[in-house]
Amino acid sequence: MTKQKLFLFSFVIFFCIFIPKKIFADSHNYEEIIKIIQQDLKTLEKAVYSNSQNEILNESITELDQSSEEVLTRHLLKLSEIEKQFQELTNRFEEINFKLDKLSNRLSKVQSDNQMRFQQLETLSVSENNNKKISSSSDKKKILPGSSEPQDLGAISYKDTETDNQEQEIQSIDTTGSVVTETFVSEEKILPDTNPDKQYDFATSFLKNGDYNMAERAFREFVNTNPDHKLAGNAQYWYAETFRIRQLFTDAASAYLEGYQKYPKSEKAPINLLKLGVSLVQIGEKDQGCLMITGVKQQYPEANQSVLQKAKYEEKKFECSKDKS
């Protein structure tokens, strides 16, 4: 605005200086010239005003453009953040679906395992009923050994065993053989026919995949097949862990106890004793469990520091020191 006013002022001065003196001498022409100058000044003011308005509009447009660009950048940043959050949510959703699939697979395996066990129990009950029918249909005149009502082994007399009839003995042997055969078929081997180290790795692979039922069978088979191997104590510990993870604390306590008795010098012996104490507390045997927990440091003073610190934590958690006092 200041530049335009200066331009207008200079134009007026220039016009006044360079007007011929003869024009001012004539009074009639003087009024006309003044009118012309006023009209020119009005036209110049309009032009200057229009230019100033255009500049103001241009400045406002540039300001609006800058503000709109800032708003757009903010919205773009927010959209990028929302996209990242959406990606994280989708990843979490996929992880949850994967875990649900694993849980459903485990449940299906547990159901199939229970169904097999129920079928075995049904076959055993059927075989026992057949044994009872065979024993009842035998000769009623003379009671053969093993066909009478249940009684203590010490109550069977020597005379009861004196008989020439071998029919009942053959039948009892046949039925016992059928029961043993069914039990043997149910305990199917799953470990590969290779060295113990590879068998141990094969068993641990079930743990890594979260298949604790198969891990239980694999580690139990490893301990039964290789009871004197250097990894037998570790296998016994992981066998007990399969029960603890499934919250079968009674079975876990018995498995930990077996590992503590059979493999007291194993690599997993300190943590095995600690887990035994915790399992005993969880099944209601707090006194015995606290004795096991506090005995970790006494029996294994050179154990790993993480195990000793865990034992101190469990001792405070279950208030074992208060029970002693």
mmCIF file of C-alpha atoms in Angstrom:
data_model
loop_
_atom_site.group_PDB
_atom_site.id
_atom_site.type_symbol
_atom_site.label_atom_id
_atom_site.label_comp_id
_atom_site.label_asym_id
_atom_site.label_seq_id
_atom_site.Cartn_x
_atom_site.Cartn_y
_atom_site.Cartn_z
ATOM 1 C CA MET A 1 0.000 0.000 0.000
ATOM 2 C CA THR A 2 2.808 2.510 0.764
ATOM 3 C CA LYS A 3 4.498 1.895 -2.592
ATOM 4 C CA GLN A 4 1.273 2.559 -4.464
ATOM 5 C CA LYS A 5 0.620 5.807 -2.590
ATOM 6 C CA LEU A 6 4.144 7.012 -3.338
ATOM 7 C CA PHE A 7 3.632 6.171 -6.973
ATOM 8 C CA LEU A 8 0.378 8.139 -7.067
ATOM 9 C CA PHE A 9 1.919 11.119 -5.288
ATOM 10 C CA SER A 10 4.909 11.196 -7.673
ATOM 11 C CA PHE A 11 2.618 11.038 -10.650
ATOM 12 C CA VAL A 12 0.661 14.094 -9.448
ATOM 13 C CA ILE A 13 3.857 16.039 -8.862
ATOM 14 C CA PHE A 14 5.193 15.078 -12.241
ATOM 15 C CA PHE A 15 1.964 16.149 -13.907
ATOM 16 C CA CYS A 16 1.934 19.506 -12.156
ATOM 17 C CA ILE A 17 5.525 20.322 -12.985
ATOM 18 C CA PHE A 18 5.329 19.576 -16.642
ATOM 19 C CA ILE A 19 2.015 21.405 -17.380
ATOM 20 C CA PRO A 20 2.626 24.312 -19.742
ATOM 21 C CA LYS A 21 2.429 27.718 -18.182
ATOM 22 C CA LYS A 22 0.176 28.941 -20.977
ATOM 23 C CA ILE A 23 -2.577 26.658 -19.786
ATOM 24 C CA PHE A 24 -2.605 28.220 -16.307
ATOM 25 C CA ALA A 25 -2.872 31.666 -17.912
ATOM 26 C CA ASP A 26 -6.181 30.863 -19.359
ATOM 27 C CA SER A 27 -8.850 30.758 -16.661
ATOM 28 C CA HIS A 28 -11.322 28.762 -18.736
ATOM 29 C CA ASN A 29 -8.853 26.046 -19.524
ATOM 30 C CA TYR A 30 -7.760 25.907 -15.867
ATOM 31 C CA GLU A 31 -11.078 24.544 -14.644
ATOM 32 C CA GLU A 32 -11.211 21.955 -17.398
ATOM 33 C CA ILE A 33 -7.682 20.858 -16.643
ATOM 34 C CA ILE A 34 -8.539 20.465 -12.943
ATOM 35 C CA LYS A 35 -11.525 18.309 -13.849
ATOM 36 C CA ILE A 36 -9.371 16.153 -16.103
ATOM 37 C CA ILE A 37 -6.796 15.791 -13.330
ATOM 38 C CA GLN A 38 -9.512 14.791 -10.853
ATOM 39 C CA GLN A 39 -10.844 12.164 -13.244
ATOM 40 C CA ASP A 40 -7.344 10.814 -13.818
ATOM 41 C CA LEU A 41 -6.743 10.700 -10.090
ATOM 42 C CA LYS A 42 -9.964 8.743 -9.586
ATOM 43 C CA THR A 43 -9.025 6.263 -12.275
ATOM 44 C CA LEU A 44 -5.560 5.913 -10.720
ATOM 45 C CA GLU A 45 -7.076 5.384 -7.252
ATOM 46 C CA LYS A 46 -9.357 2.696 -8.643
ATOM 47 C CA ALA A 47 -6.460 0.988 -10.334
ATOM 48 C CA VAL A 48 -4.312 1.172 -7.202
ATOM 49 C CA TYR A 49 -7.198 -0.055 -5.025
ATOM 50 C CA SER A 50 -7.891 -2.976 -7.360
ATOM 51 C CA ASN A 51 -4.201 -3.924 -7.346
ATOM 52 C CA SER A 52 -4.105 -3.753 -3.558
ATOM 53 C CA GLN A 53 -7.209 -5.935 -3.365
ATOM 54 C CA ASN A 54 -5.592 -8.468 -5.697
ATOM 55 C CA GLU A 55 -2.448 -8.525 -3.574
ATOM 56 C CA ILE A 56 -4.495 -9.047 -0.424
ATOM 57 C CA LEU A 57 -6.394 -11.877 -2.083
ATOM 58 C CA ASN A 58 -3.165 -13.451 -3.257
ATOM 59 C CA GLU A 59 -1.687 -13.191 0.224
ATOM 60 C CA SER A 60 -4.799 -14.736 1.781
ATOM 61 C CA ILE A 61 -4.763 -17.510 -0.822
ATOM 62 C CA THR A 62 -1.113 -18.307 -0.069
ATOM 63 C CA GLU A 63 -1.873 -18.326 3.659
ATOM 64 C CA LEU A 64 -4.794 -20.656 3.072
ATOM 65 C CA ASP A 65 -2.614 -22.903 0.941
ATOM 66 C CA GLN A 66 0.023 -23.088 3.668
ATOM 67 C CA SER A 67 -2.562 -23.812 6.379
ATOM 68 C CA SER A 68 -4.247 -26.436 4.206
ATOM 69 C CA GLU A 69 -0.891 -28.105 3.572
ATOM 70 C CA GLU A 70 -0.221 -28.237 7.318
ATOM 71 C CA VAL A 71 -3.660 -29.745 7.930
ATOM 72 C CA LEU A 72 -3.094 -32.300 5.199
ATOM 73 C CA THR A 73 0.283 -33.292 6.646
ATOM 74 C CA ARG A 74 -1.294 -33.728 10.085
ATOM 75 C CA HIS A 75 -4.054 -35.893 8.658
ATOM 76 C CA LEU A 76 -1.529 -37.969 6.739
ATOM 77 C CA LEU A 77 0.511 -38.546 9.916
ATOM 78 C CA LYS A 78 -2.625 -39.582 11.789
ATOM 79 C CA LEU A 79 -3.579 -41.935 8.977
ATOM 80 C CA SER A 80 -0.131 -43.539 9.048
ATOM 81 C CA GLU A 81 -0.423 -44.033 12.815
ATOM 82 C CA ILE A 82 -3.872 -45.576 12.389
ATOM 83 C CA GLU A 83 -2.491 -47.925 9.722
ATOM 84 C CA LYS A 84 0.303 -49.038 12.064
ATOM 85 C CA GLN A 85 -2.177 -49.665 14.878
ATOM 86 C CA PHE A 86 -4.419 -51.600 12.504
ATOM 87 C CA GLN A 87 -1.486 -53.752 11.418
ATOM 88 C CA GLU A 88 -0.615 -54.464 15.050
ATOM 89 C CA LEU A 89 -4.218 -55.421 15.764
ATOM 90 C CA THR A 90 -4.304 -57.749 12.774
ATOM 91 C CA ASN A 91 -1.052 -59.384 13.906
ATOM 92 C CA ARG A 92 -2.462 -59.899 17.392
ATOM 93 C CA PHE A 93 -5.657 -61.271 15.938
ATOM 94 C CA GLU A 94 -3.696 -63.759 13.838
ATOM 95 C CA GLU A 95 -1.656 -64.820 16.891
ATOM 96 C CA ILE A 96 -4.832 -65.367 18.904
ATOM 97 C CA ASN A 97 -6.335 -67.418 16.074
ATOM 98 C CA PHE A 98 -3.172 -69.497 15.905
ATOM 99 C CA LYS A 99 -3.278 -70.149 19.656
ATOM 100 C CA LEU A 100 -6.967 -71.051 19.444
ATOM 101 C CA ASP A 101 -6.201 -73.528 16.673
ATOM 102 C CA LYS A 102 -3.493 -75.120 18.807
ATOM 103 C CA LEU A 103 -5.870 -75.332 21.757
ATOM 104 C CA SER A 104 -8.554 -76.929 19.623
ATOM 105 C CA ASN A 105 -6.031 -79.459 18.325
ATOM 106 C CA ARG A 106 -4.963 -80.274 21.867
ATOM 107 C CA LEU A 107 -8.567 -80.679 22.981
ATOM 108 C CA SER A 108 -9.280 -82.985 20.079
ATOM 109 C CA LYS A 109 -6.231 -85.071 20.951
ATOM 110 C CA VAL A 110 -7.275 -85.230 24.600
ATOM 111 C CA GLN A 111 -10.760 -86.309 23.588
ATOM 112 C CA SER A 112 -9.416 -89.014 21.301
ATOM 113 C CA ASP A 113 -7.060 -90.210 24.031
ATOM 114 C CA ASN A 114 -9.879 -90.342 26.570
ATOM 115 C CA GLN A 115 -12.070 -92.177 24.097
ATOM 116 C CA MET A 116 -9.345 -94.800 23.588
ATOM 117 C CA ARG A 117 -8.985 -95.221 27.339
ATOM 118 C CA PHE A 118 -12.723 -95.606 27.784
ATOM 119 C CA GLN A 119 -12.766 -98.250 25.061
ATOM 120 C CA GLN A 120 -9.949 -100.101 26.805
ATOM 121 C CA LEU A 121 -11.861 -99.984 30.078
ATOM 122 C CA GLU A 122 -14.956 -101.296 28.338
ATOM 123 C CA THR A 123 -13.012 -104.176 26.802
ATOM 124 C CA LEU A 124 -11.487 -104.970 30.185
ATOM 125 C CA SER A 125 -14.923 -104.957 31.843
ATOM 126 C CA VAL A 126 -16.295 -107.215 29.098
ATOM 127 C CA SER A 127 -13.416 -109.652 29.567
ATOM 128 C CA GLU A 128 -13.986 -109.678 33.338
ATOM 129 C CA ASN A 129 -17.677 -110.428 32.826
ATOM 130 C CA ASN A 130 -16.736 -113.284 30.516
ATOM 131 C CA ASN A 131 -14.388 -114.641 33.186
ATOM 132 C CA LYS A 132 -17.171 -114.531 35.743
ATOM 133 C CA LYS A 133 -19.547 -116.359 33.392
ATOM 134 C CA ILE A 134 -16.952 -119.037 32.698
ATOM 135 C CA SER A 135 -16.234 -119.531 36.392
ATOM 136 C CA SER A 136 -19.975 -119.758 37.235
ATOM 137 C CA SER A 137 -20.633 -122.331 34.499
ATOM 138 C CA SER A 138 -17.875 -124.659 35.786
ATOM 139 C CA ASP A 139 -18.471 -127.739 37.916
ATOM 140 C CA LYS A 140 -20.513 -126.750 41.006
ATOM 141 C CA LYS A 141 -19.942 -130.020 42.817
ATOM 142 C CA LYS A 142 -16.318 -129.311 43.516
ATOM 143 C CA ILE A 143 -14.896 -125.811 43.882
ATOM 144 C CA LEU A 144 -11.783 -125.401 41.808
ATOM 145 C CA PRO A 145 -8.965 -123.056 42.860
ATOM 146 C CA GLY A 146 -9.568 -119.493 41.812
ATOM 147 C CA SER A 147 -13.274 -119.997 41.023
ATOM 148 C CA SER A 148 -14.678 -119.328 44.495
ATOM 149 C CA GLU A 149 -15.617 -115.981 45.954
ATOM 150 C CA PRO A 150 -12.819 -113.442 46.471
ATOM 151 C CA GLN A 151 -10.735 -114.104 49.543
ATOM 152 C CA ASP A 152 -7.255 -113.448 50.881
ATOM 153 C CA LEU A 153 -4.415 -115.420 49.379
ATOM 154 C CA GLY A 154 -3.467 -116.689 52.829
ATOM 155 C CA ALA A 155 -6.934 -118.245 53.269
ATOM 156 C CA ILE A 156 -6.504 -120.722 50.389
ATOM 157 C CA SER A 157 -5.776 -124.134 51.844
ATOM 158 C CA TYR A 158 -3.507 -126.756 50.411
ATOM 159 C CA LYS A 159 -6.441 -129.107 49.802
ATOM 160 C CA ASP A 160 -8.078 -126.596 47.500
ATOM 161 C CA THR A 161 -5.137 -126.888 45.146
ATOM 162 C CA GLU A 162 -5.334 -130.688 44.928
ATOM 163 C CA THR A 163 -7.364 -131.513 41.842
ATOM 164 C CA ASP A 164 -6.890 -133.449 38.636
ATOM 165 C CA ASN A 165 -9.158 -131.209 36.597
ATOM 166 C CA GLN A 166 -7.108 -128.762 34.462
ATOM 167 C CA GLU A 167 -9.977 -127.111 32.656
ATOM 168 C CA GLN A 168 -10.324 -124.137 34.973
ATOM 169 C CA GLU A 169 -6.588 -123.464 34.960
ATOM 170 C CA ILE A 170 -6.467 -123.390 31.174
ATOM 171 C CA GLN A 171 -9.385 -120.994 31.012
ATOM 172 C CA SER A 172 -7.838 -118.630 33.564
ATOM 173 C CA ILE A 173 -4.543 -118.625 31.668
ATOM 174 C CA ASP A 174 -6.282 -117.829 28.383
ATOM 175 C CA THR A 175 -8.234 -114.931 29.839
ATOM 176 C CA THR A 176 -5.132 -113.487 31.540
ATOM 177 C CA GLY A 177 -3.230 -113.684 28.283
ATOM 178 C CA SER A 178 -5.953 -111.751 26.479
ATOM 179 C CA VAL A 179 -5.864 -108.961 29.070
ATOM 180 C CA VAL A 180 -2.067 -108.694 28.918
ATOM 181 C CA THR A 181 -2.167 -108.592 25.136
ATOM 182 C CA GLU A 182 -4.680 -105.707 25.143
ATOM 183 C CA THR A 183 -2.570 -103.689 27.609
ATOM 184 C CA PHE A 184 0.540 -104.256 25.516
ATOM 185 C CA VAL A 185 -1.156 -103.050 22.342
ATOM 186 C CA SER A 186 -2.285 -99.821 24.070
ATOM 187 C CA GLU A 187 1.336 -98.979 25.018
ATOM 188 C CA GLU A 188 2.506 -98.360 21.493
ATOM 189 C CA LYS A 189 6.091 -97.213 21.026
ATOM 190 C CA ILE A 190 6.561 -93.796 19.500
ATOM 191 C CA LEU A 191 10.310 -93.193 19.796
ATOM 192 C CA PRO A 192 12.387 -93.839 16.667
ATOM 193 C CA ASP A 193 14.698 -96.845 16.528
ATOM 194 C CA THR A 194 17.942 -94.895 16.929
ATOM 195 C CA ASN A 195 20.454 -93.842 19.601
ATOM 196 C CA PRO A 196 19.226 -92.339 22.915
ATOM 197 C CA ASP A 197 20.413 -88.820 22.107
ATOM 198 C CA LYS A 198 18.223 -88.614 19.005
ATOM 199 C CA GLN A 199 15.351 -90.208 20.907
ATOM 200 C CA TYR A 200 15.667 -87.478 23.551
ATOM 201 C CA ASP A 201 15.619 -84.788 20.863
ATOM 202 C CA PHE A 202 12.564 -86.424 19.334
ATOM 203 C CA ALA A 203 10.761 -86.331 22.676
ATOM 204 C CA THR A 204 11.644 -82.680 23.308
ATOM 205 C CA SER A 205 10.263 -81.745 19.879
ATOM 206 C CA PHE A 206 6.745 -82.495 21.198
ATOM 207 C CA LEU A 207 7.319 -80.023 24.029
ATOM 208 C CA LYS A 208 8.400 -77.321 21.601
ATOM 209 C CA ASN A 209 5.272 -77.882 19.530
ATOM 210 C CA GLY A 210 3.026 -77.826 22.617
ATOM 211 C CA ASP A 211 1.856 -81.436 22.219
ATOM 212 C CA TYR A 212 2.105 -82.384 25.900
ATOM 213 C CA ASN A 213 0.231 -85.683 25.604
ATOM 214 C CA MET A 214 2.730 -87.064 23.113
ATOM 215 C CA ALA A 215 5.597 -85.539 25.102
ATOM 216 C CA GLU A 216 4.383 -87.411 28.189
ATOM 217 C CA ARG A 217 4.390 -90.726 26.333
ATOM 218 C CA ALA A 218 7.746 -90.056 24.664
ATOM 219 C CA PHE A 219 9.616 -89.127 27.865
ATOM 220 C CA ARG A 220 8.056 -92.013 29.780
ATOM 221 C CA GLU A 221 9.164 -94.409 27.061
ATOM 222 C CA PHE A 222 12.658 -92.888 27.074
ATOM 223 C CA VAL A 223 13.024 -93.363 30.842
ATOM 224 C CA ASN A 224 11.740 -96.933 30.672
ATOM 225 C CA THR A 225 13.978 -97.784 27.727
ATOM 226 C CA ASN A 226 17.115 -95.938 28.905
ATOM 227 C CA PRO A 227 16.935 -95.790 32.721
ATOM 228 C CA ASP A 228 20.735 -95.525 33.164
ATOM 229 C CA HIS A 229 21.439 -92.990 30.431
ATOM 230 C CA LYS A 230 22.915 -89.590 31.294
ATOM 231 C CA LEU A 231 19.765 -87.877 29.978
ATOM 232 C CA ALA A 232 17.356 -90.107 31.915
ATOM 233 C CA GLY A 233 17.116 -87.618 34.809
ATOM 234 C CA ASN A 234 16.336 -84.782 32.402
ATOM 235 C CA ALA A 235 13.734 -86.904 30.650
ATOM 236 C CA GLN A 236 12.101 -87.723 34.004
ATOM 237 C CA TYR A 237 11.976 -84.006 34.845
ATOM 238 C CA TRP A 238 10.352 -83.083 31.532
ATOM 239 C CA TYR A 239 7.953 -85.997 31.962
ATOM 240 C CA ALA A 240 6.802 -84.390 35.225
ATOM 241 C CA GLU A 241 6.638 -80.975 33.553
ATOM 242 C CA THR A 242 4.061 -82.254 31.061
ATOM 243 C CA PHE A 243 1.680 -82.814 33.989
ATOM 244 C CA ARG A 244 2.455 -79.495 35.695
ATOM 245 C CA ILE A 245 1.792 -77.515 32.508
ATOM 246 C CA ARG A 246 -1.611 -79.192 32.218
ATOM 247 C CA GLN A 247 -2.243 -78.445 35.941
ATOM 248 C CA LEU A 248 -2.312 -82.137 36.842
ATOM 249 C CA PHE A 249 -0.477 -81.428 40.086
ATOM 250 C CA THR A 250 -0.986 -84.853 41.696
ATOM 251 C CA ASP A 251 0.562 -86.674 38.739
ATOM 252 C CA ALA A 252 3.276 -84.025 38.560
ATOM 253 C CA ALA A 253 4.138 -84.493 42.236
ATOM 254 C CA SER A 254 4.449 -88.263 41.831
ATOM 255 C CA ALA A 255 6.628 -87.833 38.727
ATOM 256 C CA TYR A 256 8.876 -85.275 40.458
ATOM 257 C CA LEU A 257 9.163 -87.584 43.470
ATOM 258 C CA GLU A 258 10.203 -90.467 41.240
ATOM 259 C CA GLY A 259 12.853 -88.250 39.635
ATOM 260 C CA TYR A 260 14.109 -87.117 43.058
ATOM 261 C CA GLN A 261 14.440 -90.716 44.247
ATOM 262 C CA LYS A 262 15.949 -92.226 41.100
ATOM 263 C CA TYR A 263 18.146 -89.393 39.825
ATOM 264 C CA PRO A 264 19.363 -87.285 42.799
ATOM 265 C CA LYS A 265 22.583 -86.337 40.977
ATOM 266 C CA SER A 266 21.018 -85.357 37.676
ATOM 267 C CA GLU A 267 21.479 -81.977 36.052
ATOM 268 C CA LYS A 268 17.819 -81.239 36.719
ATOM 269 C CA ALA A 269 17.883 -82.539 40.308
ATOM 270 C CA PRO A 270 17.744 -79.105 42.078
ATOM 271 C CA ILE A 271 14.876 -77.750 40.004
ATOM 272 C CA ASN A 272 13.177 -81.154 40.210
ATOM 273 C CA LEU A 273 13.250 -80.969 44.036
ATOM 274 C CA LEU A 274 11.930 -77.395 43.949
ATOM 275 C CA LYS A 275 9.069 -78.296 41.613
ATOM 276 C CA LEU A 276 8.281 -81.293 43.827
ATOM 277 C CA GLY A 277 7.843 -78.986 46.817
ATOM 278 C CA VAL A 278 5.666 -76.556 44.884
ATOM 279 C CA SER A 279 3.462 -79.386 43.578
ATOM 280 C CA LEU A 280 3.036 -80.787 47.078
ATOM 281 C CA VAL A 281 1.928 -77.392 48.375
ATOM 282 C CA GLN A 282 -0.534 -77.064 45.514
ATOM 283 C CA ILE A 283 -2.180 -80.404 46.306
ATOM 284 C CA GLY A 284 -2.518 -79.527 49.998
ATOM 285 C CA GLU A 285 0.654 -81.063 51.466
ATOM 286 C CA LYS A 286 2.142 -77.761 52.608
ATOM 287 C CA ASP A 287 4.409 -79.104 55.355
ATOM 288 C CA GLN A 288 6.072 -81.650 53.095
ATOM 289 C CA GLY A 289 6.241 -79.160 50.262
ATOM 290 C CA CYS A 290 7.964 -76.524 52.412
ATOM 291 C CA LEU A 291 10.502 -79.111 53.559
ATOM 292 C CA MET A 292 11.346 -79.825 49.934
ATOM 293 C CA ILE A 293 11.547 -76.126 49.004
ATOM 294 C CA THR A 294 13.810 -75.204 51.930
ATOM 295 C CA GLY A 295 15.901 -78.335 51.344
ATOM 296 C CA VAL A 296 17.012 -77.194 47.883
ATOM 297 C CA LYS A 297 19.761 -74.971 49.262
ATOM 298 C CA GLN A 298 20.802 -77.563 51.827
ATOM 299 C CA GLN A 299 21.094 -80.489 49.415
ATOM 300 C CA TYR A 300 22.286 -78.509 46.389
ATOM 301 C CA PRO A 301 24.281 -75.484 47.650
ATOM 302 C CA GLU A 302 26.183 -75.278 44.358
ATOM 303 C CA ALA A 303 23.075 -75.212 42.214
ATOM 304 C CA ASN A 304 22.365 -72.489 39.690
ATOM 305 C CA GLN A 305 21.669 -69.096 41.264
ATOM 306 C CA SER A 306 18.370 -68.784 39.416
ATOM 307 C CA VAL A 307 17.157 -72.009 41.049
ATOM 308 C CA LEU A 308 18.262 -70.882 44.529
ATOM 309 C CA GLN A 309 16.590 -67.507 44.087
ATOM 310 C CA LYS A 310 13.437 -69.219 42.856
ATOM 311 C CA ALA A 311 13.490 -71.426 45.965
ATOM 312 C CA LYS A 312 13.729 -68.320 48.194
ATOM 313 C CA TYR A 313 10.826 -66.741 46.326
ATOM 314 C CA GLU A 314 8.632 -69.834 46.690
ATOM 315 C CA GLU A 315 9.563 -70.085 50.381
ATOM 316 C CA LYS A 316 8.370 -66.520 50.985
ATOM 317 C CA LYS A 317 5.343 -66.998 48.753
ATOM 318 C CA PHE A 318 4.058 -70.028 50.664
ATOM 319 C CA GLU A 319 5.241 -68.616 54.035
ATOM 320 C CA CYS A 320 7.336 -71.661 54.830
ATOM 321 C CA SER A 321 9.526 -69.793 57.343
ATOM 322 C CA LYS A 322 6.450 -68.805 59.391
ATOM 323 C CA ASP A 323 5.389 -72.413 59.616
ATOM 324 C CA LYS A 324 8.800 -73.332 61.038
ATOM 325 C CA SER A 325 8.554 -70.679 63.750
#
